[in-house]
């Protein structure tokens, strides 16, 4: 009876938000709005700019707008009062394919110099100021405007070179980055390229096997150092070396160790009669291998780069997995030992199910990071010998060839692929595991 009375007398929370709460909510959103705007600008700004550039046929040369270059020089000697010389203005359009509209320039003559005769019909002289209106200048246009000048006694006594006052040019040209003309030419070019699909295949192999290798090595390293023994702390610190060492240092070390002529590994393999000749691990695309009567082309350079990726980044997996393993209760392992479970069975039925969540998170993060990896491959092979990925192709298209639009289009392809992978990952991952 008392419980029913208490429930009847309880005051239910209001179904609607009152005016005061609405004003407080609006004030809170208003105070957070600048922060949201800044974060969105930082995150979405570069992404939207990349999408914008990917639909434009823009190269490195288009980053600098077309401008009028004016080179001024004087022909003749002005050593006596009344001497006559020719003032030359050499004009050049800096662009190879864009015109300059409303082009012109202005120059100020030194005191003591006077224009004589009739200057070019496009030029006007007002005192010591020369102003030339050239109109529209076509791409690659070059010409020279000559104006005759004479010097008086003041100039001869204190000569000043006309080049000391630079001519100021003016004019406008179309900027391909800011206009509203778009094209699918960049995407058509990269998809129709004969190298694109092989690059795409390498881009998928590299993060999948590199991530799997890093997780497997990190898992075994964590299992090894999860037990207490003398020197365990020292080994834990040593295991972090590949991850904390500068990438340029470890990449150079691998190149030296695997050098086909003076490398340590090639020397050991030849002394053991494993190989007849040196192997160029970073320069050889593939070697034929016979397995069960089948001949396959084994990718040497790509496999070496994947091995470097697994070695360099396994410490990250090792740290996370080891932390998760140390949080597991020892009572389960003690009970398993009493029941006669072997160490392998303890790992398979106790440890591994508890590590599924952290392994899923690590796979997602390492896959995305490896997919976007550029410096490792570029330092080891430069993208040669069948190791070029889409991230290296962004550099190749944008800077090696000079086609920024195609480079941005490749970056858009990378973004779409990672977005699809993330969506499929979150959809397929069981709830309550990992993220």
Tab-separated table of C-alpha atoms in Angstrom:
chain	number	residue	atom	x	y	z
A	1	UNK	CA	0.000	0.000	0.000
A	2	UNK	CA	2.841	2.332	0.857
A	3	UNK	CA	4.627	1.616	-2.450
A	4	UNK	CA	1.488	2.384	-4.432
A	5	UNK	CA	0.998	5.644	-2.518
A	6	UNK	CA	4.587	6.638	-3.175
A	7	UNK	CA	4.219	5.889	-6.879
A	8	UNK	CA	0.956	7.851	-7.067
A	9	UNK	CA	2.408	10.827	-5.226
A	10	UNK	CA	5.620	10.942	-7.272
A	11	UNK	CA	5.976	13.927	-9.564
A	12	UNK	CA	6.595	12.917	-13.184
A	13	UNK	CA	9.282	14.800	-15.103
A	14	UNK	CA	7.972	17.401	-17.537
A	15	UNK	CA	7.406	16.223	-21.080
A	16	UNK	CA	8.408	19.548	-22.632
A	17	UNK	CA	11.352	21.860	-22.203
A	18	UNK	CA	10.473	25.104	-20.483
A	19	UNK	CA	11.302	28.609	-21.786
A	20	UNK	CA	14.248	29.024	-19.420
A	21	UNK	CA	15.746	25.685	-20.468
A	22	UNK	CA	15.302	26.622	-24.135
A	23	UNK	CA	17.147	29.907	-23.623
A	24	UNK	CA	19.960	28.138	-21.801
A	25	UNK	CA	20.167	25.538	-24.567
A	26	UNK	CA	20.321	28.237	-27.230
A	27	UNK	CA	23.020	30.091	-25.295
A	28	UNK	CA	25.062	26.888	-24.960
A	29	UNK	CA	24.784	26.120	-28.674
A	30	UNK	CA	25.687	29.719	-29.500
A	31	UNK	CA	28.825	29.513	-27.372
A	32	UNK	CA	29.839	26.191	-28.951
A	33	UNK	CA	29.062	27.270	-32.512
A	34	UNK	CA	32.425	29.016	-33.151
A	35	UNK	CA	34.271	25.922	-31.947
A	36	UNK	CA	32.193	23.671	-34.200
A	37	UNK	CA	32.770	26.017	-37.147
A	38	UNK	CA	36.546	26.058	-36.610
A	39	UNK	CA	36.738	22.269	-36.294
A	40	UNK	CA	34.615	21.748	-39.406
A	41	UNK	CA	36.719	24.252	-41.351
A	42	UNK	CA	39.936	22.489	-40.328
A	43	UNK	CA	38.575	19.020	-41.123
A	44	UNK	CA	36.435	19.688	-44.181
A	45	UNK	CA	38.387	22.586	-45.720
A	46	UNK	CA	41.303	20.575	-47.155
A	47	UNK	CA	38.952	17.733	-48.119
A	48	UNK	CA	36.621	20.022	-50.078
A	49	UNK	CA	39.599	21.761	-51.685
A	50	UNK	CA	40.937	18.397	-52.837
A	51	UNK	CA	37.553	17.488	-54.354
A	52	UNK	CA	37.445	20.889	-56.061
A	53	UNK	CA	40.901	20.487	-57.630
A	54	UNK	CA	40.181	16.910	-58.750
A	55	UNK	CA	37.579	18.197	-61.224
A	56	UNK	CA	39.911	20.764	-62.800
A	57	UNK	CA	42.684	20.278	-65.376
A	58	UNK	CA	45.249	22.103	-63.263
A	59	UNK	CA	49.021	21.625	-63.302
A	60	UNK	CA	51.893	23.013	-61.312
A	61	UNK	CA	52.285	25.886	-63.746
A	62	UNK	CA	48.695	26.993	-63.098
A	63	UNK	CA	49.381	27.759	-59.449
A	64	UNK	CA	51.024	31.010	-60.503
A	65	UNK	CA	48.624	33.227	-62.471
A	66	UNK	CA	49.717	34.696	-65.761
A	67	UNK	CA	51.558	37.991	-65.314
A	68	UNK	CA	53.378	40.544	-67.445
A	69	UNK	CA	57.152	40.544	-67.031
A	70	UNK	CA	58.845	43.862	-67.873
A	71	UNK	CA	62.602	43.979	-68.351
A	72	UNK	CA	63.924	47.512	-68.648
A	73	UNK	CA	67.268	48.517	-70.151
A	74	UNK	CA	68.863	51.556	-71.791
A	75	UNK	CA	70.779	51.538	-75.071
A	76	UNK	CA	73.249	54.341	-75.656
A	77	UNK	CA	75.589	56.610	-73.693
A	78	UNK	CA	74.309	59.584	-71.766
A	79	UNK	CA	77.666	61.102	-70.834
A	80	UNK	CA	77.041	64.572	-72.249
A	81	UNK	CA	74.106	66.970	-71.964
A	82	UNK	CA	71.800	66.518	-74.936
A	83	UNK	CA	72.902	62.949	-75.605
A	84	UNK	CA	70.175	60.621	-76.857
A	85	UNK	CA	69.610	57.004	-75.823
A	86	UNK	CA	66.892	54.413	-76.342
A	87	UNK	CA	64.924	53.094	-73.388
A	88	UNK	CA	63.788	49.526	-74.080
A	89	UNK	CA	60.982	47.670	-72.326
A	90	UNK	CA	61.055	43.952	-73.083
A	91	UNK	CA	57.641	42.475	-72.372
A	92	UNK	CA	56.757	38.804	-71.880
A	93	UNK	CA	53.626	36.888	-70.893
A	94	UNK	CA	54.707	34.392	-68.231
A	95	UNK	CA	51.966	31.905	-69.140
A	96	UNK	CA	52.197	29.370	-71.933
A	97	UNK	CA	48.446	29.026	-72.459
A	98	UNK	CA	46.596	31.945	-70.817
A	99	UNK	CA	46.077	35.487	-72.031
A	100	UNK	CA	46.381	38.615	-69.875
A	101	UNK	CA	43.492	41.080	-70.012
A	102	UNK	CA	43.957	44.804	-69.500
A	103	UNK	CA	47.740	44.488	-69.496
A	104	UNK	CA	49.945	47.506	-69.022
A	105	UNK	CA	52.817	48.952	-67.049
A	106	UNK	CA	53.950	52.188	-65.440
A	107	UNK	CA	57.504	53.456	-65.026
A	108	UNK	CA	59.028	56.595	-63.519
A	109	UNK	CA	62.049	58.127	-65.243
A	110	UNK	CA	64.937	59.544	-63.184
A	111	UNK	CA	65.152	63.307	-62.916
A	112	UNK	CA	67.061	64.768	-65.835
A	113	UNK	CA	65.776	62.347	-68.454
A	114	UNK	CA	63.220	63.610	-70.948
A	115	UNK	CA	61.262	61.710	-73.551
A	116	UNK	CA	61.759	63.045	-77.068
A	117	UNK	CA	59.865	62.286	-80.195
A	118	UNK	CA	56.612	60.382	-80.363
A	119	UNK	CA	56.490	57.311	-78.075
A	120	UNK	CA	54.566	54.168	-78.905
A	121	UNK	CA	50.909	54.923	-79.602
A	122	UNK	CA	49.913	52.764	-76.622
A	123	UNK	CA	52.063	54.790	-74.228
A	124	UNK	CA	51.501	58.171	-72.576
A	125	UNK	CA	54.090	60.416	-70.958
A	126	UNK	CA	53.072	62.648	-68.064
A	127	UNK	CA	56.079	64.451	-66.655
A	128	UNK	CA	58.492	61.720	-65.610
A	129	UNK	CA	55.856	58.978	-65.627
A	130	UNK	CA	55.446	56.604	-68.584
A	131	UNK	CA	52.173	54.684	-68.737
A	132	UNK	CA	51.521	52.079	-71.406
A	133	UNK	CA	48.132	50.397	-72.018
A	134	UNK	CA	48.657	47.151	-73.961
A	135	UNK	CA	45.156	45.648	-73.821
A	136	UNK	CA	44.987	41.879	-74.177
A	137	UNK	CA	48.250	39.953	-74.447
A	138	UNK	CA	48.103	36.441	-75.818
A	139	UNK	CA	49.896	33.482	-74.254
A	140	UNK	CA	53.658	33.319	-74.949
A	141	UNK	CA	53.549	36.879	-76.245
A	142	UNK	CA	56.844	38.774	-76.437
A	143	UNK	CA	57.590	42.259	-77.691
A	144	UNK	CA	59.844	45.263	-77.122
A	145	UNK	CA	58.729	48.882	-76.722
A	146	UNK	CA	61.375	51.539	-77.419
A	147	UNK	CA	61.259	55.140	-76.246
A	148	UNK	CA	63.940	57.714	-76.985
A	149	UNK	CA	65.158	59.889	-74.127
A	150	UNK	CA	67.682	62.694	-73.736
A	151	UNK	CA	69.703	63.757	-70.699
A	152	UNK	CA	70.338	67.236	-69.314
A	153	UNK	CA	73.334	68.558	-67.359
A	154	UNK	CA	71.856	67.606	-63.974
A	155	UNK	CA	71.493	64.000	-65.016
A	156	UNK	CA	75.023	63.875	-66.470
A	157	UNK	CA	76.410	65.274	-63.204
A	158	UNK	CA	74.467	62.720	-61.118
A	159	UNK	CA	73.500	59.791	-63.381
A	160	UNK	CA	70.855	57.330	-62.185
A	161	UNK	CA	70.087	54.118	-64.018
A	162	UNK	CA	66.447	53.866	-65.136
A	163	UNK	CA	66.505	50.246	-63.969
A	164	UNK	CA	66.759	51.459	-60.374
A	165	UNK	CA	63.027	52.164	-60.520
A	166	UNK	CA	61.301	48.958	-61.616
A	167	UNK	CA	58.371	49.188	-63.957
A	168	UNK	CA	55.073	48.185	-62.315
A	169	UNK	CA	53.014	45.854	-64.500
A	170	UNK	CA	49.261	45.308	-64.298
A	171	UNK	CA	46.656	43.016	-65.803
A	172	UNK	CA	44.328	40.178	-64.968
A	173	UNK	CA	44.097	36.597	-66.166
A	174	UNK	CA	41.724	33.722	-65.663
A	175	UNK	CA	42.502	31.557	-62.645
A	176	UNK	CA	41.579	27.957	-63.327
A	177	UNK	CA	41.351	27.213	-59.605
A	178	UNK	CA	38.626	29.774	-58.933
A	179	UNK	CA	36.419	29.509	-62.006
A	180	UNK	CA	33.358	27.270	-62.210
A	181	UNK	CA	34.432	25.100	-65.140
A	182	UNK	CA	34.671	21.430	-64.155
A	183	UNK	CA	35.662	18.300	-66.017
A	184	UNK	CA	35.961	14.549	-65.483
A	185	UNK	CA	39.163	14.471	-67.507
A	186	UNK	CA	41.356	13.708	-64.479
A	187	UNK	CA	39.286	10.689	-63.437
A	188	UNK	CA	39.063	9.441	-67.015
A	189	UNK	CA	42.833	9.705	-67.316
A	190	UNK	CA	43.675	7.764	-64.169
A	191	UNK	CA	41.046	5.036	-64.726
A	192	UNK	CA	42.091	4.545	-68.343
A	193	UNK	CA	45.781	4.334	-67.445
A	194	UNK	CA	47.363	0.931	-67.955
A	195	UNK	CA	49.121	1.206	-64.575
A	196	UNK	CA	46.100	2.120	-62.466
A	197	UNK	CA	44.737	-1.371	-61.846
A	198	UNK	CA	48.146	-2.807	-60.986
A	199	UNK	CA	48.713	0.119	-58.616
A	200	UNK	CA	45.282	-0.516	-57.089
A	201	UNK	CA	46.117	-4.193	-56.586
A	202	UNK	CA	49.382	-3.304	-54.852
A	203	UNK	CA	47.498	-0.748	-52.749
A	204	UNK	CA	45.231	-3.515	-51.445
A	205	UNK	CA	47.983	-6.088	-50.902
A	206	UNK	CA	50.248	-3.705	-49.013
A	207	UNK	CA	47.909	-2.650	-46.163
A	208	UNK	CA	46.213	-6.050	-45.807
A	209	UNK	CA	49.385	-8.123	-45.471
A	210	UNK	CA	51.324	-5.356	-43.728
A	211	UNK	CA	48.596	-4.921	-41.118
A	212	UNK	CA	48.155	-8.675	-40.665
A	213	UNK	CA	51.905	-9.131	-40.269
A	214	UNK	CA	52.154	-6.353	-37.687
A	215	UNK	CA	49.256	-7.818	-35.682
A	216	UNK	CA	50.612	-11.371	-35.776
A	217	UNK	CA	54.137	-10.354	-34.768
A	218	UNK	CA	52.750	-8.055	-32.076
A	219	UNK	CA	50.521	-10.859	-30.761
A	220	UNK	CA	53.401	-13.319	-30.445
A	221	UNK	CA	55.640	-10.640	-28.894
A	222	UNK	CA	52.970	-9.848	-26.309
A	223	UNK	CA	52.471	-13.540	-25.559
A	224	UNK	CA	56.225	-13.951	-25.115
A	225	UNK	CA	56.650	-11.004	-22.751
A	226	UNK	CA	53.468	-11.610	-20.782
A	227	UNK	CA	55.308	-14.091	-18.573
A	228	UNK	CA	57.638	-12.904	-15.824
A	229	UNK	CA	61.369	-13.558	-16.291
A	230	UNK	CA	64.629	-11.747	-15.704
A	231	UNK	CA	65.309	-9.006	-18.218
A	232	UNK	CA	61.685	-8.675	-19.341
A	233	UNK	CA	61.676	-4.882	-18.899
A	234	UNK	CA	64.780	-4.544	-21.057
A	235	UNK	CA	63.227	-6.634	-23.811
A	236	UNK	CA	60.051	-4.566	-23.699
A	237	UNK	CA	62.080	-1.445	-24.277
A	238	UNK	CA	64.032	-3.045	-27.130
A	239	UNK	CA	60.828	-4.185	-28.794
A	240	UNK	CA	59.753	-0.536	-29.071
A	241	UNK	CA	62.852	0.466	-31.044
A	242	UNK	CA	61.447	-0.068	-34.576
A	243	UNK	CA	58.461	2.150	-33.805
A	244	UNK	CA	60.272	5.028	-32.080
A	245	UNK	CA	63.346	5.143	-34.349
A	246	UNK	CA	63.310	7.734	-37.181
A	247	UNK	CA	61.957	6.218	-40.360
A	248	UNK	CA	64.827	7.605	-42.446
A	249	UNK	CA	67.324	5.811	-40.183
A	250	UNK	CA	65.633	2.399	-40.187
A	251	UNK	CA	64.884	2.596	-43.923
A	252	UNK	CA	68.546	3.329	-44.672
A	253	UNK	CA	69.573	0.432	-42.406
A	254	UNK	CA	67.340	-1.994	-44.275
A	255	UNK	CA	68.653	-0.750	-47.629
A	256	UNK	CA	72.246	-1.312	-46.486
A	257	UNK	CA	71.534	-4.749	-44.996
A	258	UNK	CA	69.675	-5.945	-48.105
A	259	UNK	CA	71.983	-4.399	-50.688
A	260	UNK	CA	72.557	-6.906	-53.527
A	261	UNK	CA	76.336	-6.325	-53.641
A	262	UNK	CA	77.499	-5.414	-50.132
A	263	UNK	CA	74.459	-6.357	-48.040
A	264	UNK	CA	74.793	-8.654	-45.044
A	265	UNK	CA	71.801	-10.856	-45.884
A	266	UNK	CA	72.952	-11.596	-49.434
A	267	UNK	CA	76.430	-12.442	-48.155
A	268	UNK	CA	75.051	-14.884	-45.549
A	269	UNK	CA	72.717	-16.567	-48.038
A	270	UNK	CA	75.511	-17.060	-50.569
A	271	UNK	CA	77.885	-18.492	-47.958
A	272	UNK	CA	75.147	-20.953	-46.946
A	273	UNK	CA	74.657	-21.864	-50.650
A	274	UNK	CA	71.014	-20.862	-50.438
A	275	UNK	CA	71.280	-18.604	-53.503
A	276	UNK	CA	73.620	-18.612	-56.484
A	277	UNK	CA	73.604	-14.887	-57.151
A	278	UNK	CA	72.669	-11.707	-55.272
A	279	UNK	CA	69.012	-10.775	-54.814
A	280	UNK	CA	67.992	-7.169	-55.271
A	281	UNK	CA	65.311	-7.118	-52.580
A	282	UNK	CA	64.225	-3.547	-53.272
A	283	UNK	CA	64.831	-3.455	-57.017
A	284	UNK	CA	63.615	-6.805	-58.342
A	285	UNK	CA	59.953	-6.976	-59.216
A	286	UNK	CA	59.473	-10.769	-59.043
A	287	UNK	CA	61.112	-14.176	-59.310
A	288	UNK	CA	59.511	-17.406	-60.579
A	289	UNK	CA	58.790	-20.032	-57.930
A	290	UNK	CA	57.693	-23.636	-58.474
A	291	UNK	CA	55.183	-24.838	-55.891
A	292	UNK	CA	53.597	-28.273	-56.333
A	293	UNK	CA	54.169	-28.105	-60.063
A	294	UNK	CA	52.802	-24.579	-60.398
A	295	UNK	CA	54.999	-21.662	-61.383
A	296	UNK	CA	54.142	-18.351	-59.757
A	297	UNK	CA	55.834	-14.963	-59.878
A	298	UNK	CA	56.768	-14.105	-56.306
A	299	UNK	CA	56.839	-10.298	-55.768
A	300	UNK	CA	60.258	-9.716	-54.201
A	301	UNK	CA	60.272	-5.941	-53.718
A	302	UNK	CA	56.655	-5.771	-52.566
A	303	UNK	CA	57.145	-8.620	-50.073
A	304	UNK	CA	60.246	-6.920	-48.681
A	305	UNK	CA	58.388	-3.649	-48.230
A	306	UNK	CA	55.530	-5.512	-46.507
A	307	UNK	CA	58.053	-7.209	-44.199
A	308	UNK	CA	59.500	-3.799	-43.337
A	309	UNK	CA	56.003	-2.516	-42.589
A	310	UNK	CA	55.243	-5.441	-40.262
A	311	UNK	CA	58.602	-5.093	-38.479
A	312	UNK	CA	58.370	-1.349	-38.026
A	313	UNK	CA	54.809	-1.173	-36.686
A	314	UNK	CA	54.385	-4.371	-34.684
A	315	UNK	CA	55.389	-2.531	-31.418
A	316	UNK	CA	52.122	-0.588	-31.477
A	317	UNK	CA	50.127	-3.818	-31.619
A	318	UNK	CA	52.455	-5.329	-29.034
A	319	UNK	CA	51.742	-2.537	-26.522
A	320	UNK	CA	47.948	-2.687	-26.848
A	321	UNK	CA	47.748	-6.484	-26.845
A	322	UNK	CA	50.101	-6.799	-23.885
A	323	UNK	CA	48.071	-4.283	-21.876
A	324	UNK	CA	44.882	-6.244	-22.618
A	325	UNK	CA	46.483	-9.586	-21.725
A	326	UNK	CA	47.730	-8.269	-18.393
A	327	UNK	CA	44.201	-7.204	-17.497
A	328	UNK	CA	42.911	-10.781	-17.820
A	329	UNK	CA	42.274	-12.688	-14.622
A	330	UNK	CA	44.864	-15.330	-13.783
A	331	UNK	CA	42.178	-17.513	-12.195
A	332	UNK	CA	40.931	-18.634	-15.609
A	333	UNK	CA	44.402	-19.858	-16.585
A	334	UNK	CA	44.841	-21.622	-13.234
A	335	UNK	CA	41.515	-23.391	-13.673
A	336	UNK	CA	42.479	-24.369	-17.225
A	337	UNK	CA	45.776	-25.828	-16.008
A	338	UNK	CA	43.928	-27.878	-13.387
A	339	UNK	CA	41.648	-29.193	-16.146
A	340	UNK	CA	44.741	-30.213	-18.136
A	341	UNK	CA	44.630	-27.545	-20.861
A	342	UNK	CA	47.855	-27.104	-22.826
A	343	UNK	CA	49.396	-23.631	-23.311
A	344	UNK	CA	48.126	-23.617	-26.896
A	345	UNK	CA	44.610	-24.462	-25.756
A	346	UNK	CA	44.775	-21.738	-23.095
A	347	UNK	CA	45.791	-19.229	-25.741
A	348	UNK	CA	43.154	-20.346	-28.252
A	349	UNK	CA	40.172	-20.689	-25.902
A	350	UNK	CA	40.951	-18.080	-23.221
A	351	UNK	CA	43.344	-15.402	-24.454
A	352	UNK	CA	42.294	-15.051	-28.079
A	353	UNK	CA	38.542	-14.533	-27.457
A	354	UNK	CA	39.412	-11.784	-24.983
A	355	UNK	CA	41.660	-10.091	-27.555
A	356	UNK	CA	39.171	-9.985	-30.441
A	357	UNK	CA	38.006	-6.468	-29.590
A	358	UNK	CA	41.454	-4.894	-29.365
A	359	UNK	CA	42.610	-6.789	-32.462
A	360	UNK	CA	39.636	-5.417	-34.396
A	361	UNK	CA	40.437	-1.857	-33.353
A	362	UNK	CA	44.112	-2.279	-34.181
A	363	UNK	CA	43.298	-3.762	-37.572
A	364	UNK	CA	41.078	-0.808	-38.449
A	365	UNK	CA	43.606	1.808	-37.351
A	366	UNK	CA	46.648	0.097	-38.838
A	367	UNK	CA	44.841	-0.611	-42.115
A	368	UNK	CA	43.899	3.059	-42.547
A	369	UNK	CA	47.363	4.265	-41.578
A	370	UNK	CA	49.106	1.744	-43.821
A	371	UNK	CA	46.722	2.477	-46.685
A	372	UNK	CA	47.771	6.139	-46.490
A	373	UNK	CA	51.462	5.345	-45.988
A	374	UNK	CA	53.838	7.189	-48.270
A	375	UNK	CA	57.227	7.701	-46.640
A	376	UNK	CA	58.147	4.035	-46.113
A	377	UNK	CA	57.677	2.994	-49.739
A	378	UNK	CA	59.129	6.218	-51.096
A	379	UNK	CA	62.308	5.875	-49.014
A	380	UNK	CA	62.796	2.159	-49.739
A	381	UNK	CA	61.941	1.857	-53.430
A	382	UNK	CA	60.527	5.175	-54.623
A	383	UNK	CA	57.514	3.249	-55.878
A	384	UNK	CA	59.602	1.225	-58.364
A	385	UNK	CA	59.717	-2.556	-58.918
A	386	UNK	CA	55.964	-3.012	-58.506
A	387	UNK	CA	55.631	-1.230	-55.144
A	388	UNK	CA	53.798	1.901	-56.200
A	389	UNK	CA	50.606	2.424	-54.205
A	390	UNK	CA	47.895	5.024	-54.693
A	391	UNK	CA	49.508	7.341	-52.142
A	392	UNK	CA	52.789	7.223	-54.056
A	393	UNK	CA	50.789	7.714	-57.245
A	394	UNK	CA	49.389	10.960	-55.799
A	395	UNK	CA	52.955	12.279	-55.564
A	396	UNK	CA	53.831	10.880	-58.998
A	397	UNK	CA	50.828	12.457	-60.714
A	398	UNK	CA	50.940	15.757	-58.859
A	399	UNK	CA	54.647	16.530	-58.715
A	400	UNK	CA	56.641	14.161	-60.916
A	401	UNK	CA	54.341	14.730	-63.912
A	402	UNK	CA	53.053	18.101	-62.716
A	403	UNK	CA	49.337	17.259	-63.064
A	404	UNK	CA	47.829	18.424	-59.782
A	405	UNK	CA	44.300	17.646	-60.945
A	406	UNK	CA	45.140	13.984	-61.573
A	407	UNK	CA	46.934	13.779	-58.219
A	408	UNK	CA	43.872	15.181	-56.464
A	409	UNK	CA	41.667	12.688	-58.343
A	410	UNK	CA	43.794	9.799	-57.059
A	411	UNK	CA	43.450	11.219	-53.536
A	412	UNK	CA	39.665	11.237	-53.968
A	413	UNK	CA	39.789	7.575	-54.978
A	414	UNK	CA	41.763	6.834	-51.796
A	415	UNK	CA	39.206	8.684	-49.684
A	416	UNK	CA	36.266	6.818	-51.240
A	417	UNK	CA	37.945	3.440	-50.783
A	418	UNK	CA	38.736	4.130	-47.113
A	419	UNK	CA	35.201	5.380	-46.533
A	420	UNK	CA	33.719	2.201	-48.023
A	421	UNK	CA	36.085	0.046	-45.972
A	422	UNK	CA	35.174	1.866	-42.739
A	423	UNK	CA	31.440	1.527	-43.418
A	424	UNK	CA	31.730	-2.186	-44.168
A	425	UNK	CA	33.925	-2.672	-41.121
A	426	UNK	CA	31.490	-1.042	-38.698
A	427	UNK	CA	28.583	-2.874	-40.295
A	428	UNK	CA	30.218	-6.290	-40.077
A	429	UNK	CA	31.815	-5.892	-36.644
A	430	UNK	CA	29.754	-7.453	-33.814
A	431	UNK	CA	28.296	-4.972	-31.385
A	432	UNK	CA	30.155	-4.721	-28.128
A	433	UNK	CA	33.468	-5.601	-29.779
A	434	UNK	CA	36.193	-3.060	-30.393
A	435	UNK	CA	34.628	0.239	-31.355
